[in-house]
mmCIF file of N, CA, C and O in Angstrom:
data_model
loop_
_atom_site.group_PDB
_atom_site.id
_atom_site.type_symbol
_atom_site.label_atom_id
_atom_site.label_comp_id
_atom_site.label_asym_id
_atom_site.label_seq_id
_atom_site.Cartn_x
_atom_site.Cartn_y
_atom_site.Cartn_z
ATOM 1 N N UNK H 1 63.045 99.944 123.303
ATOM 2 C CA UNK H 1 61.666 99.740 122.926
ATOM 3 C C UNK H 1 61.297 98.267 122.897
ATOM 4 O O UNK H 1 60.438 97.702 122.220
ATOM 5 N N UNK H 2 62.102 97.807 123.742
ATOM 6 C CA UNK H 2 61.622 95.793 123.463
ATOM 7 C C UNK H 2 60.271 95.709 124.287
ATOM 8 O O UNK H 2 59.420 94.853 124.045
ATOM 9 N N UNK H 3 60.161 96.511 125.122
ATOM 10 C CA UNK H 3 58.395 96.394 125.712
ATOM 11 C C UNK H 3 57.569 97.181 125.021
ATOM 12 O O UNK H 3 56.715 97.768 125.685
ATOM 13 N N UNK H 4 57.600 97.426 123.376
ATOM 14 C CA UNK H 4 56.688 98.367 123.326
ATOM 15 C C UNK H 4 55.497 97.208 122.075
ATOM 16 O O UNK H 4 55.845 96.464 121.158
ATOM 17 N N UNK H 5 54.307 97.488 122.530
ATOM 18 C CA UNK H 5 53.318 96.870 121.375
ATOM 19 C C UNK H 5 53.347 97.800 120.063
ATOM 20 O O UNK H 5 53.184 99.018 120.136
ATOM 21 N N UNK H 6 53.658 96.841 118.376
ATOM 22 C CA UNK H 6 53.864 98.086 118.053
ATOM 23 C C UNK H 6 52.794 98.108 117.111
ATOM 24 O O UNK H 6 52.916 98.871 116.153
ATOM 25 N N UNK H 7 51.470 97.207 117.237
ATOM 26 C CA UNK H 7 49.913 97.741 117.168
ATOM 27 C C UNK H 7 49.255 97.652 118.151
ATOM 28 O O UNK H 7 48.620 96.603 118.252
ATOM 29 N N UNK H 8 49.109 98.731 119.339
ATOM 30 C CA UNK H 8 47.784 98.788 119.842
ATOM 31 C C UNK H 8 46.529 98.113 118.797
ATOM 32 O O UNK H 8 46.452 98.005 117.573
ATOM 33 N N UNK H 9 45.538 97.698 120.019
ATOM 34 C CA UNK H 9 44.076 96.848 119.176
ATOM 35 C C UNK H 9 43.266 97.783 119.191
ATOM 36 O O UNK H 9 43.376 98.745 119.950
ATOM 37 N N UNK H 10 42.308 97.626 118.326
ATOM 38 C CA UNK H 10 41.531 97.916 118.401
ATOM 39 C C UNK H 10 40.442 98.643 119.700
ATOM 40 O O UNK H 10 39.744 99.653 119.791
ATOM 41 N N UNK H 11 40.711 97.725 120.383
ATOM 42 C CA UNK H 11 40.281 97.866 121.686
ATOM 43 C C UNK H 11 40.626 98.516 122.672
ATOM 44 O O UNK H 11 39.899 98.879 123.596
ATOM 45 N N UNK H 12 42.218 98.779 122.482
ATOM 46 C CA UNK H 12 43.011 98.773 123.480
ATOM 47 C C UNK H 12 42.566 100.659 122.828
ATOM 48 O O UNK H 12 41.798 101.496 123.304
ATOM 49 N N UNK H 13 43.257 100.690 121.879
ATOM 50 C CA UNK H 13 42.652 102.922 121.016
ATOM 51 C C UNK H 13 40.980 103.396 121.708
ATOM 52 O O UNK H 13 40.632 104.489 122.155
ATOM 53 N N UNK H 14 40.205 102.139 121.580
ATOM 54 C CA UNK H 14 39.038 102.632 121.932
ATOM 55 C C UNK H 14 39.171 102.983 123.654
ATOM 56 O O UNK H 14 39.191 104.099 124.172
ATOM 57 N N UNK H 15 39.243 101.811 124.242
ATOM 58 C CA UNK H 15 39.263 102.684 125.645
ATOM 59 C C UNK H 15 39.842 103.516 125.946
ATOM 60 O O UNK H 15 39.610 104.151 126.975
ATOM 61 N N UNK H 16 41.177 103.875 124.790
ATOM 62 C CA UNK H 16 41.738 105.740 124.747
ATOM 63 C C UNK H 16 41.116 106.108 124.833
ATOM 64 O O UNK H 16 40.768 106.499 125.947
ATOM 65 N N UNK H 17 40.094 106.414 123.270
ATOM 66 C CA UNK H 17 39.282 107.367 123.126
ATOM 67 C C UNK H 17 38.091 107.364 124.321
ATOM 68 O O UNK H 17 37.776 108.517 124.616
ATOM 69 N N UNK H 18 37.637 106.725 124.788
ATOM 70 C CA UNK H 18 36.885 106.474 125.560
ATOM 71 C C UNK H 18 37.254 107.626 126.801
ATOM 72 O O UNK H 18 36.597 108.599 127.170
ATOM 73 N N UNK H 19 38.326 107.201 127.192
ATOM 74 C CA UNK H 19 38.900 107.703 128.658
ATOM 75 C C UNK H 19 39.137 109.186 128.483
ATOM 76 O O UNK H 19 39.111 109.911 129.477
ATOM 77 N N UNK H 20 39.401 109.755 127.103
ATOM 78 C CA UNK H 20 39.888 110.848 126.677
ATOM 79 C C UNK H 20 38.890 111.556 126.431
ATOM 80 O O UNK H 20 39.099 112.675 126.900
ATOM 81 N N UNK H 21 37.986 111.501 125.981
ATOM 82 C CA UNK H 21 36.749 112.177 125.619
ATOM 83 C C UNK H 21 35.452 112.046 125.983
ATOM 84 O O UNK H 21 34.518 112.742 125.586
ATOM 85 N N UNK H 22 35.392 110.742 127.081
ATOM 86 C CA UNK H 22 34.482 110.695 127.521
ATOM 87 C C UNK H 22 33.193 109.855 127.221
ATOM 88 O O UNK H 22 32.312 109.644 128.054
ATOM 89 N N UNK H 23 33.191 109.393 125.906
ATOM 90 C CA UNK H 23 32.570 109.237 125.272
ATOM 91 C C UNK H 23 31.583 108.083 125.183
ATOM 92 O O UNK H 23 31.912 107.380 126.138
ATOM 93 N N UNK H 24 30.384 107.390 124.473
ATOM 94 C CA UNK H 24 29.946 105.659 125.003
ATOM 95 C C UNK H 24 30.583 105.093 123.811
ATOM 96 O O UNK H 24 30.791 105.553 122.689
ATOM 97 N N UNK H 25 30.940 103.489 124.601
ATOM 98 C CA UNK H 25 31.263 102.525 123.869
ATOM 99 C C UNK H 25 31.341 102.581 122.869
ATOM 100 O O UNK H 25 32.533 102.649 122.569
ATOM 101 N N UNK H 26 30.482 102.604 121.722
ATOM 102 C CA UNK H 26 29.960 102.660 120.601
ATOM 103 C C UNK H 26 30.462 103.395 119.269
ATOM 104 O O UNK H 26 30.702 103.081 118.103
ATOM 105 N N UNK H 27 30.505 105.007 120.395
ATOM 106 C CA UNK H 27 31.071 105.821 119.554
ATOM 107 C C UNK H 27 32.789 106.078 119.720
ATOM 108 O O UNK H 27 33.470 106.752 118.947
ATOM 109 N N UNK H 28 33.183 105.491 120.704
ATOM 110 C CA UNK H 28 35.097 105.133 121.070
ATOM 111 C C UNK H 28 35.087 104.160 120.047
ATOM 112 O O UNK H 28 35.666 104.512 119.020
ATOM 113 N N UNK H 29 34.668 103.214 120.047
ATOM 114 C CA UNK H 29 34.691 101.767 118.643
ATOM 115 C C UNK H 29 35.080 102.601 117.166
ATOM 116 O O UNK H 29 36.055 102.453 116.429
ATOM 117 N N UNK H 30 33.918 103.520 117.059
ATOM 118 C CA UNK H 30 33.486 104.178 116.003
ATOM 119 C C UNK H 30 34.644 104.754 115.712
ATOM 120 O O UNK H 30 35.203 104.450 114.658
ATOM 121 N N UNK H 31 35.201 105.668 116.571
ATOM 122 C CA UNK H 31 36.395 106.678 116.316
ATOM 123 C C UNK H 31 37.291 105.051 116.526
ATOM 124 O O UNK H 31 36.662 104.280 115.801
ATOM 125 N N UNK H 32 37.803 104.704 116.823
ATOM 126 C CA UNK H 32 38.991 103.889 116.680
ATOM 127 C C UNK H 32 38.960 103.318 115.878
ATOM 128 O O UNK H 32 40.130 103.029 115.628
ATOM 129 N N UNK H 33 38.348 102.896 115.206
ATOM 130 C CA UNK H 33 38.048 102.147 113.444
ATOM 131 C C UNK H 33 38.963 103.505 112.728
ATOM 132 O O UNK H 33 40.032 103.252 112.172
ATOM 133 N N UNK H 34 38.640 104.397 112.772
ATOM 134 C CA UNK H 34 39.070 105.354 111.959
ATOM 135 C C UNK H 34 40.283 105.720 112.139
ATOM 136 O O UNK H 34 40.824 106.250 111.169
ATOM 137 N N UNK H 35 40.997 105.578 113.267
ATOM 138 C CA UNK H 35 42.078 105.827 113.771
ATOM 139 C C UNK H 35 42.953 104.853 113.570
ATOM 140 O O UNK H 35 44.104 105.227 113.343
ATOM 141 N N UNK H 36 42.690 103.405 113.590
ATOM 142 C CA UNK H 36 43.224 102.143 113.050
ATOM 143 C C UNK H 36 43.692 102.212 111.298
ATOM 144 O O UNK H 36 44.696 101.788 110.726
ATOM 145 N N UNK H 37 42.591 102.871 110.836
ATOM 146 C CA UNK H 37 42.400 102.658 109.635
ATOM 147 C C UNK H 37 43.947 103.888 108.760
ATOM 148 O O UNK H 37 44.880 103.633 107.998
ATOM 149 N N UNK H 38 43.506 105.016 109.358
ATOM 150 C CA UNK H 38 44.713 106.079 109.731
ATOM 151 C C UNK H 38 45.984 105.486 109.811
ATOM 152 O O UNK H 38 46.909 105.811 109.067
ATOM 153 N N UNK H 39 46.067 104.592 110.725
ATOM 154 C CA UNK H 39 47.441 104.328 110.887
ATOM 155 C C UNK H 39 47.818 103.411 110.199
ATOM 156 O O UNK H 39 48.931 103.420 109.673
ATOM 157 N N UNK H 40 46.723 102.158 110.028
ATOM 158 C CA UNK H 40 47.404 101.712 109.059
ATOM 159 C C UNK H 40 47.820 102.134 107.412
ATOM 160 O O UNK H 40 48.671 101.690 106.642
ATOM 161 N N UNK H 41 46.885 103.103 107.302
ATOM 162 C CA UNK H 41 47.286 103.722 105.945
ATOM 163 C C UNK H 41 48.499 104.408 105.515
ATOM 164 O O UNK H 41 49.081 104.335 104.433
ATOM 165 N N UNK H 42 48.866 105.315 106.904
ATOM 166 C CA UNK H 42 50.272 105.674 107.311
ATOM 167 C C UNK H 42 51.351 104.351 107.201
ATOM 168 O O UNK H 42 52.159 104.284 106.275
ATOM 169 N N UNK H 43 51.274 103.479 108.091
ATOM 170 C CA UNK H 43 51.999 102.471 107.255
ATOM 171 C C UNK H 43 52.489 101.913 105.999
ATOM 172 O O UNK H 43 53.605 101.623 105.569
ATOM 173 N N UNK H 44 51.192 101.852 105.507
ATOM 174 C CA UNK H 44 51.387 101.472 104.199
ATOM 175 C C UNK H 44 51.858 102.611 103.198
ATOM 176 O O UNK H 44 52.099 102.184 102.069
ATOM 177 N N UNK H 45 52.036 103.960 103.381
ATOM 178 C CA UNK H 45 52.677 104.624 102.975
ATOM 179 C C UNK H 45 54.438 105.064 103.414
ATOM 180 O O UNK H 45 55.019 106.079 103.030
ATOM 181 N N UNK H 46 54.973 104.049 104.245
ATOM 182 C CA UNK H 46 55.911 104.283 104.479
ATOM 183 C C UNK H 46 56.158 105.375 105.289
ATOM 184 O O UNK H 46 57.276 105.831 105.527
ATOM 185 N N UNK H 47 55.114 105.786 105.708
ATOM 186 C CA UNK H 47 55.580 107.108 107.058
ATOM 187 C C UNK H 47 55.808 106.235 108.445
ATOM 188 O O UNK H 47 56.659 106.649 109.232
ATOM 189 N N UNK H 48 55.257 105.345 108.677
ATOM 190 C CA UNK H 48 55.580 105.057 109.565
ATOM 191 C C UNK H 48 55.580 103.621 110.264
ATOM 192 O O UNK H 48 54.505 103.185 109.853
ATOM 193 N N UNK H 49 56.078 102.702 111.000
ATOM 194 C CA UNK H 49 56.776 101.383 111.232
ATOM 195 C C UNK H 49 55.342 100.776 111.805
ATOM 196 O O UNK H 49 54.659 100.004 111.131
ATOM 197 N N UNK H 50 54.889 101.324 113.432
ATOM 198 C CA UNK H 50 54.122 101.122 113.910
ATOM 199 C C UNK H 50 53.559 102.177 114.881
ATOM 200 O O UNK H 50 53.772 103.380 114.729
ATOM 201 N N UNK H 51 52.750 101.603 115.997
ATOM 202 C CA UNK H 51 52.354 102.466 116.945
ATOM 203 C C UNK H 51 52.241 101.666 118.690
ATOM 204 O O UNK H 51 52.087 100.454 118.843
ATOM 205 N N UNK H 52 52.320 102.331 119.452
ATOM 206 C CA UNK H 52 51.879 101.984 120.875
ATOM 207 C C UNK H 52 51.473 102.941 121.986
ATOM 208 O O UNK H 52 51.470 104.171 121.931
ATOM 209 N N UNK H 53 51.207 102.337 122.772
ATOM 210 C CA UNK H 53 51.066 103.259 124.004
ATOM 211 C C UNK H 53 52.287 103.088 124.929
ATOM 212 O O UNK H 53 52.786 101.988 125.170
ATOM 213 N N UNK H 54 52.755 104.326 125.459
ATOM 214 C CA UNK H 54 53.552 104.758 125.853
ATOM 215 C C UNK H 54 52.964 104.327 127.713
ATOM 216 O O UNK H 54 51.951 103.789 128.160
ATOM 217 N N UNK H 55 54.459 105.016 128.467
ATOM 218 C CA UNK H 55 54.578 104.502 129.962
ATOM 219 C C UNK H 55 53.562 105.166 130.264
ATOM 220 O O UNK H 55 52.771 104.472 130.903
ATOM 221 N N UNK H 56 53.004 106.833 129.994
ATOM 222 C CA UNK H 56 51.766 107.421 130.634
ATOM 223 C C UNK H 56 50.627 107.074 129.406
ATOM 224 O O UNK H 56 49.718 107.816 129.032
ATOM 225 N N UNK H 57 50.850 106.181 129.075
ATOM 226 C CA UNK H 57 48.975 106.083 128.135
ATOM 227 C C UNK H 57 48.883 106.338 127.263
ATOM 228 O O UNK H 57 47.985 105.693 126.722
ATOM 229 N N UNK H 58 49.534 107.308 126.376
ATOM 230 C CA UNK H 58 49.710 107.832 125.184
ATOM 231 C C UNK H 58 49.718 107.369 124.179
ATOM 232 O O UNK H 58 50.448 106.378 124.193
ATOM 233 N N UNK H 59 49.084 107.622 122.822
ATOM 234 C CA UNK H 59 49.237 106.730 121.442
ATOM 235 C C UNK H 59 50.785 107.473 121.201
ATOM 236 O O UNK H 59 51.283 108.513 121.633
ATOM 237 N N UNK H 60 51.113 106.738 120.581
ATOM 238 C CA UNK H 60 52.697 107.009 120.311
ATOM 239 C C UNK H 60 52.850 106.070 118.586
ATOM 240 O O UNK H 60 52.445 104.939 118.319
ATOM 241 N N UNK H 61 53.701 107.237 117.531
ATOM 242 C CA UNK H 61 53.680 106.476 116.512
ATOM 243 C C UNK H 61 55.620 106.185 116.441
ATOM 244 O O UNK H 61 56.485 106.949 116.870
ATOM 245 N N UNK H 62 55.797 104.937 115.806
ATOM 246 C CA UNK H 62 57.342 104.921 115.272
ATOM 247 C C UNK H 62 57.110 105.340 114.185
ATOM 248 O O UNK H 62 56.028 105.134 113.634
ATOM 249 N N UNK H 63 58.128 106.053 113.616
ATOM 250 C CA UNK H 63 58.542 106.616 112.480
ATOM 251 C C UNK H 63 58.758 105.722 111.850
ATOM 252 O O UNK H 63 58.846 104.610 112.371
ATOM 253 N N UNK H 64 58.946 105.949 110.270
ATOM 254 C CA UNK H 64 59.874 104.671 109.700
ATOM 255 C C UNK H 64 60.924 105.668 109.878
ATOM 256 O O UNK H 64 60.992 106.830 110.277
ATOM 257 N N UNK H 65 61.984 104.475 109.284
ATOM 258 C CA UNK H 65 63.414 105.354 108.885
ATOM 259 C C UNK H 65 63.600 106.289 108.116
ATOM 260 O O UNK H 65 64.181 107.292 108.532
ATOM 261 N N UNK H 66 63.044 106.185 106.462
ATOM 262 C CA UNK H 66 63.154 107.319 106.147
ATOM 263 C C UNK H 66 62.591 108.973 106.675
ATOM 264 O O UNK H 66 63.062 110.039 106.279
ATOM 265 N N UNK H 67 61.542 108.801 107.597
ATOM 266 C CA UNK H 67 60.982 109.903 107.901
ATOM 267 C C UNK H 67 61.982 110.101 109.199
ATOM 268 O O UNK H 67 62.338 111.258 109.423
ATOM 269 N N UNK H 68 62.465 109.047 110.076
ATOM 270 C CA UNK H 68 63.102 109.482 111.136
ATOM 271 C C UNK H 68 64.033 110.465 110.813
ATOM 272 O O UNK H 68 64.272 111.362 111.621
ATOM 273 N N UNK H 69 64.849 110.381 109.220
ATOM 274 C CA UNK H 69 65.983 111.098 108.821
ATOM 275 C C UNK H 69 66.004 112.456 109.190
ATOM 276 O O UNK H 69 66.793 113.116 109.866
ATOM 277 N N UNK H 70 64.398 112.871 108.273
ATOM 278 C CA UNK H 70 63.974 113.673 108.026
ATOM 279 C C UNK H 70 63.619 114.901 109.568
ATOM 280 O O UNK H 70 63.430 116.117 109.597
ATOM 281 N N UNK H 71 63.662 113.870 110.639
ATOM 282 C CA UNK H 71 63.144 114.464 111.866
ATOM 283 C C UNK H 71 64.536 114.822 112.487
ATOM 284 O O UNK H 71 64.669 115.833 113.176
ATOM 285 N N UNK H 72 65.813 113.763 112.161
ATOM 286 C CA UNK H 72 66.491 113.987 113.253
ATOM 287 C C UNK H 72 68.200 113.738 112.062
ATOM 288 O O UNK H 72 69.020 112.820 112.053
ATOM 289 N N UNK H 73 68.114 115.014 111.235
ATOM 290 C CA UNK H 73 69.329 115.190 110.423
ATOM 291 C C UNK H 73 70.422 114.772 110.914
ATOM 292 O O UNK H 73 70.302 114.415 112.086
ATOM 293 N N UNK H 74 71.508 114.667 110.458
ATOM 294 C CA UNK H 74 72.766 114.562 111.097
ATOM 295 C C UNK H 74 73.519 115.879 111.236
ATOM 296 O O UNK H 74 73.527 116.723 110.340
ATOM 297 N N UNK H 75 74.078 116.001 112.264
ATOM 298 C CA UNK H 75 75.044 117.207 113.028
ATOM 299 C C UNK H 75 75.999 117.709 112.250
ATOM 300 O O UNK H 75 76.755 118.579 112.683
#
């Protein structure tokens, strides 16, 4: 993961939403405020490290560790 951004901007979520739904400027801004706001709140609750976009485009979140545990037990 050494190429991965691990906050998408602002900007960068909106032309997601944008591309994904179709949507104008305005209201991609609109939804990505909220989606920013989301994740960072997730952060700050310790669910999770960061976020990026992935090789096909994708929002993609890191886990933190403790939740990774939780996803991927030991054998």
């Amino acid at each position: 993961m050494a190429n991965v951004s691990q906050s998408a901007s602002l900007d960068s979520i909106a032309a997601y939403l944008k591309r994904l739904h179709g949507c104008d400027q305005d209201t991609a801004l609109k939804e990505a405020r909220e989606v920013l706001h989301n994740l960072m709140a997730m952060r700050q609750k310790g669910f999770i490290n960061g976020w990026y976009f992935d090789e096909r485009g994708h929002l993609e979140l890191l886990p933190s560790d403790a939740v990774q545990k939780h996803l991927s037990p030991p054998k």
